[in-house]
CSV table of C-alpha atoms in Angstrom, one decimal:
chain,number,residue,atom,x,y,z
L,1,UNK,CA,-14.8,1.2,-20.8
L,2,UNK,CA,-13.1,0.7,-17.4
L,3,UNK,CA,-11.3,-3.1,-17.8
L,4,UNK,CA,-11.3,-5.4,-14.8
L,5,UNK,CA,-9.7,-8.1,-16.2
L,6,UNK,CA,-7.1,-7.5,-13.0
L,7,UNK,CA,-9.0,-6.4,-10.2
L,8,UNK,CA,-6.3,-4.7,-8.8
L,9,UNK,CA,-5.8,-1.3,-9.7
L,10,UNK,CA,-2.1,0.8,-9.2
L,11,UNK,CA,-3.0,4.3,-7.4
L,12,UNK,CA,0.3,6.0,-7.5
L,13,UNK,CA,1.8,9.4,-6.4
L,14,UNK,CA,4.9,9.8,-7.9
L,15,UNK,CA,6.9,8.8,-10.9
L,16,UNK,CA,8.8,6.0,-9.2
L,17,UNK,CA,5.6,4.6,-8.5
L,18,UNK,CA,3.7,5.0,-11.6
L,19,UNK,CA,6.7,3.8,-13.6
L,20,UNK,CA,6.6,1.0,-11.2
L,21,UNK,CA,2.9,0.6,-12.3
L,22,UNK,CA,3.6,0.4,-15.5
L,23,UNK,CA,5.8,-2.9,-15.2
L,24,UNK,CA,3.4,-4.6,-12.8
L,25,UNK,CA,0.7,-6.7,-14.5
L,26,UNK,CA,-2.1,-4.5,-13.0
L,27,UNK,CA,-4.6,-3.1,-16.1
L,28,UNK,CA,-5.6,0.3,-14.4
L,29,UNK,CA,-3.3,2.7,-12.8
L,30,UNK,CA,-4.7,5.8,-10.7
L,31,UNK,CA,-2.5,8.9,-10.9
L,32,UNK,CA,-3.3,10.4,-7.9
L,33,UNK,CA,-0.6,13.0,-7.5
L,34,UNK,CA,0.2,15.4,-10.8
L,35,UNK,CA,0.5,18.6,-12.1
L,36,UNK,CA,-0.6,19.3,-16.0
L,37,UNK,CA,3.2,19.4,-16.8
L,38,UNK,CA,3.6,16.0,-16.2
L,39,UNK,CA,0.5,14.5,-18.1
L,40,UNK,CA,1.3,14.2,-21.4
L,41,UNK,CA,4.4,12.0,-20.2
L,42,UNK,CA,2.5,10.3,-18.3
L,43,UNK,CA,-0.3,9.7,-21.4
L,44,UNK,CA,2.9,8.8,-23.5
L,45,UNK,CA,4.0,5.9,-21.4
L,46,UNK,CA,0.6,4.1,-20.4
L,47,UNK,CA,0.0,4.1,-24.3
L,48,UNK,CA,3.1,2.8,-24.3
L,49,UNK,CA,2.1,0.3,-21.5
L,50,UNK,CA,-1.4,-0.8,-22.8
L,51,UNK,CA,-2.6,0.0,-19.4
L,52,UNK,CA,-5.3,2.5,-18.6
L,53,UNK,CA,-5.0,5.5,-16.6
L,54,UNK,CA,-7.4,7.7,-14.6
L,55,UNK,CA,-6.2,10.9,-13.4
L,56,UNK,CA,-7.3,12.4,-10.2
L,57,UNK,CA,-8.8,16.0,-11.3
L,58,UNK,CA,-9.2,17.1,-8.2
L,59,UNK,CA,-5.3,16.7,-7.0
L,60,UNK,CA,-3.9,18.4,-10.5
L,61,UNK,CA,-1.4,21.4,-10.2
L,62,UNK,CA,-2.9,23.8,-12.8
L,63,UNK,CA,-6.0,21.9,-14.2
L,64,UNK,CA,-9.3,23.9,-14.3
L,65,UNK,CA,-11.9,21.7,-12.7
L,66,UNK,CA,-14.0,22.1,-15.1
L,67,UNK,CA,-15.2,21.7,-19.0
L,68,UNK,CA,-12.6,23.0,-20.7
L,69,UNK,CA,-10.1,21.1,-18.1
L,70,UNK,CA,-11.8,17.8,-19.2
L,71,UNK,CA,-11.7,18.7,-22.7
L,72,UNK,CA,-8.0,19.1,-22.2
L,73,UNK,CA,-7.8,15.7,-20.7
L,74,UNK,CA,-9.5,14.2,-23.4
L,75,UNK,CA,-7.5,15.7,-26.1
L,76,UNK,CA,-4.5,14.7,-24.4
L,77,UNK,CA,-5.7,11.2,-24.4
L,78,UNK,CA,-6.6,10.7,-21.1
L,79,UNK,CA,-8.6,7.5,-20.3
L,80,UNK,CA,-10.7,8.9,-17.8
L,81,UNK,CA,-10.4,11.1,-14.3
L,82,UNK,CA,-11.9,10.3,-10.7
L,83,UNK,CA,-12.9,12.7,-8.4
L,84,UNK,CA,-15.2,14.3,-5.6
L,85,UNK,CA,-17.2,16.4,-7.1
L,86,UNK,CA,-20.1,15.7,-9.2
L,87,UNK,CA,-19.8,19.1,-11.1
L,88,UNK,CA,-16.5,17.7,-12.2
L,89,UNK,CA,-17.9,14.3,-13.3
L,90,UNK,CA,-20.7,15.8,-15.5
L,91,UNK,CA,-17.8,17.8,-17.4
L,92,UNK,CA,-15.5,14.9,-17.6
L,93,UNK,CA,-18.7,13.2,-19.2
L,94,UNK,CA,-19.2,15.5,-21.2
L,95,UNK,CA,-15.8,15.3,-22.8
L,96,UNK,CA,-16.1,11.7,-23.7
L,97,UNK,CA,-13.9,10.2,-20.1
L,98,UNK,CA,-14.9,7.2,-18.5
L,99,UNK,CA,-15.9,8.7,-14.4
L,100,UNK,CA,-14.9,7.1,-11.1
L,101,UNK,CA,-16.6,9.4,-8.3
L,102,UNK,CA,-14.6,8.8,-5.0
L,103,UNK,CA,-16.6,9.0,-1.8
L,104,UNK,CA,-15.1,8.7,1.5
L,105,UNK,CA,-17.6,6.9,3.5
L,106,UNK,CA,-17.3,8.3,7.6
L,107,UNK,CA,-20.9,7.7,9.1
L,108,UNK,CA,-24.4,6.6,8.1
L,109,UNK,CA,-25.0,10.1,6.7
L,110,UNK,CA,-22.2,10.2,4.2
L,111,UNK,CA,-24.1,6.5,2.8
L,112,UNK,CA,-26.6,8.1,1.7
L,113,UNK,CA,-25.5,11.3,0.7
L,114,UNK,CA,-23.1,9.6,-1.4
L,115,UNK,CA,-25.9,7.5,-3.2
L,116,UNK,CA,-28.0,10.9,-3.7
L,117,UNK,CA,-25.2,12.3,-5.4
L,118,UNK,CA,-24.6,9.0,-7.7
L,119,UNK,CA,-28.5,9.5,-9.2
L,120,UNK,CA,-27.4,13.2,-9.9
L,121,UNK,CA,-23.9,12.4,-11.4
L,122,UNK,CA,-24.3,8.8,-12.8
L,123,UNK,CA,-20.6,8.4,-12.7
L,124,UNK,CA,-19.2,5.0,-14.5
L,125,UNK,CA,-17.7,3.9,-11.5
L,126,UNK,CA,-17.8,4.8,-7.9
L,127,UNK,CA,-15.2,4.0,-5.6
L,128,UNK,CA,-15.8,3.8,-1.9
L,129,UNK,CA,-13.0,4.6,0.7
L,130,UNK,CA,-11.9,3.1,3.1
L,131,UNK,CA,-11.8,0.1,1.0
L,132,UNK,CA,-11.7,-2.1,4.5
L,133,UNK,CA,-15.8,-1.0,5.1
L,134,UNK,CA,-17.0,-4.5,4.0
L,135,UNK,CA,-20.4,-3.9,4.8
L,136,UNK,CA,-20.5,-0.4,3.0
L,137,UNK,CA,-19.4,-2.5,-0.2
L,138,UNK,CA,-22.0,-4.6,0.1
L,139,UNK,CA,-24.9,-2.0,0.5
L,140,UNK,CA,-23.2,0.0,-2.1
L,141,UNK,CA,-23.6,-3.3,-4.2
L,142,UNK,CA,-27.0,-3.6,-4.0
L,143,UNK,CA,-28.1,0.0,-4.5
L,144,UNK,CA,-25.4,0.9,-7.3
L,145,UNK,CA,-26.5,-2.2,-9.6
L,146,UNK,CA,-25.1,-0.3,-12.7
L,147,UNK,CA,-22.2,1.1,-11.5
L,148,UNK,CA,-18.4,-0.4,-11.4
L,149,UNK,CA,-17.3,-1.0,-7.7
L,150,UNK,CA,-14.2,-0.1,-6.6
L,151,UNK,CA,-13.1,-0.4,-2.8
L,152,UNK,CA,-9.7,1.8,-1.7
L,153,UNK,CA,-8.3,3.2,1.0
L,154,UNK,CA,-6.6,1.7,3.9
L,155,UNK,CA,-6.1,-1.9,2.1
L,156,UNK,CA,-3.1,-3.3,3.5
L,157,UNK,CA,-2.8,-6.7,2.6
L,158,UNK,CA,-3.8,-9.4,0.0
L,159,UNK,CA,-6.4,-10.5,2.8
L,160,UNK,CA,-8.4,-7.3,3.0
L,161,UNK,CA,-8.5,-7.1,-1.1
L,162,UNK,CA,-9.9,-10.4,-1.2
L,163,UNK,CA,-12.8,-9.4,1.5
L,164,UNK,CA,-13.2,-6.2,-0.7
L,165,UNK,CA,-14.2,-8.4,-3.8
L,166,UNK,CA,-16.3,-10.9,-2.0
L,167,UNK,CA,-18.0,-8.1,-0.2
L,168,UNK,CA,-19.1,-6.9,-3.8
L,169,UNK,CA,-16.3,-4.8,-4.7
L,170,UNK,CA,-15.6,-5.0,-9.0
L,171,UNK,CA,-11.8,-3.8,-8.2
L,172,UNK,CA,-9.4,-2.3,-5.4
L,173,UNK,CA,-7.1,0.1,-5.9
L,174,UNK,CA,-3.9,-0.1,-3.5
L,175,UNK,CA,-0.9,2.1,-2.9
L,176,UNK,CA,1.2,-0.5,-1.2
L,177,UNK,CA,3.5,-2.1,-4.4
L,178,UNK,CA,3.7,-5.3,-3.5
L,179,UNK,CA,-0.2,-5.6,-3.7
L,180,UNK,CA,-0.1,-4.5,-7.3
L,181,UNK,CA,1.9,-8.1,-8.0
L,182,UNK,CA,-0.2,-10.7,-6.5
């Protein structure tokens, strides 16, 4: 199960960062930036670490997006993936990895197109960008009930993270290093 014992969650696009990650005290770290020759490193250190990490399927140099992709992932020891697309999320729960679908939220439409596609993919977590959209989190909040929260995107400082949880938000995920320490 995804752990939010830290709410703040490490998404990382390069090794310096995700060794980085791996020293801070944050539980989760999202490896947004990879290709499949990198992952079993990767895998290696975070068990290593204790910490969890959740590869982004959609932004992998030569991972099929698909089944036997996810099966891979799993065998490797992967933790779980995020992504876009719901066809991707239904394979990834099929091979036994925890889910975060990743909307980005740009008008009214994309609300509620995002919360049709949660009822057809019943990801474990969803994750809302930009993570600054206070009163998205909060609708998302009350029409997700089951599903994890998580707020990222465009968080710059410890102030905005803090509105993100109040707003409703279970976790944030930040880029910005410093963030991953407070």
């Amino acid at each position: 199960m995804f752990r939010f014992e830290n709410p703040v969650i490490a998404a990382v696009r390069s090794k310096e960062e995700f060794l980085s990650a791996l020293s801070s005290p944050v539980d989760v770290v999202f490896l947004l930036k990879s290709t499949i020759n990198d992952l079993k490193e990767a895998i290696d250190a975070k068990n290593s670490s204790g910490k969890q990490l959740f590869l982004h399927a959609d932004m992998c140099d030569g991972l099929g997006k698909d089944k036997a992709g996810m099966q891979y992932l799993a065998a490797l020891g992967m933790d779980g993936i995020i992504s876009t697309r719901t066809n991707v999320i239904a394979a990834a729960k099929a091979a036994g990895l925890i889910t975060v679908q990743r909307f980005f939220i740009i008008d009214s439409a994309s609300v509620h197109t995002a919360l049709e596609s949660l009822i057809t993919a019943c990801p474990d977590c969803v994750e809302i960008m930009p993570g600054t959209l206070l009163p998205q989190i909060e609708f998302f909040r009350k029409n997700a009930k089951n599903m994890r929260l998580i707020a990222g995107g465009l968080i710059e400082n410890k102030e905005q993270m803090v509105a993100a949880l109040s707003a409703g938000a279970d976790g944030v995920s930040v880029g910005k290093k410093e963030l991953w320490f407070v």
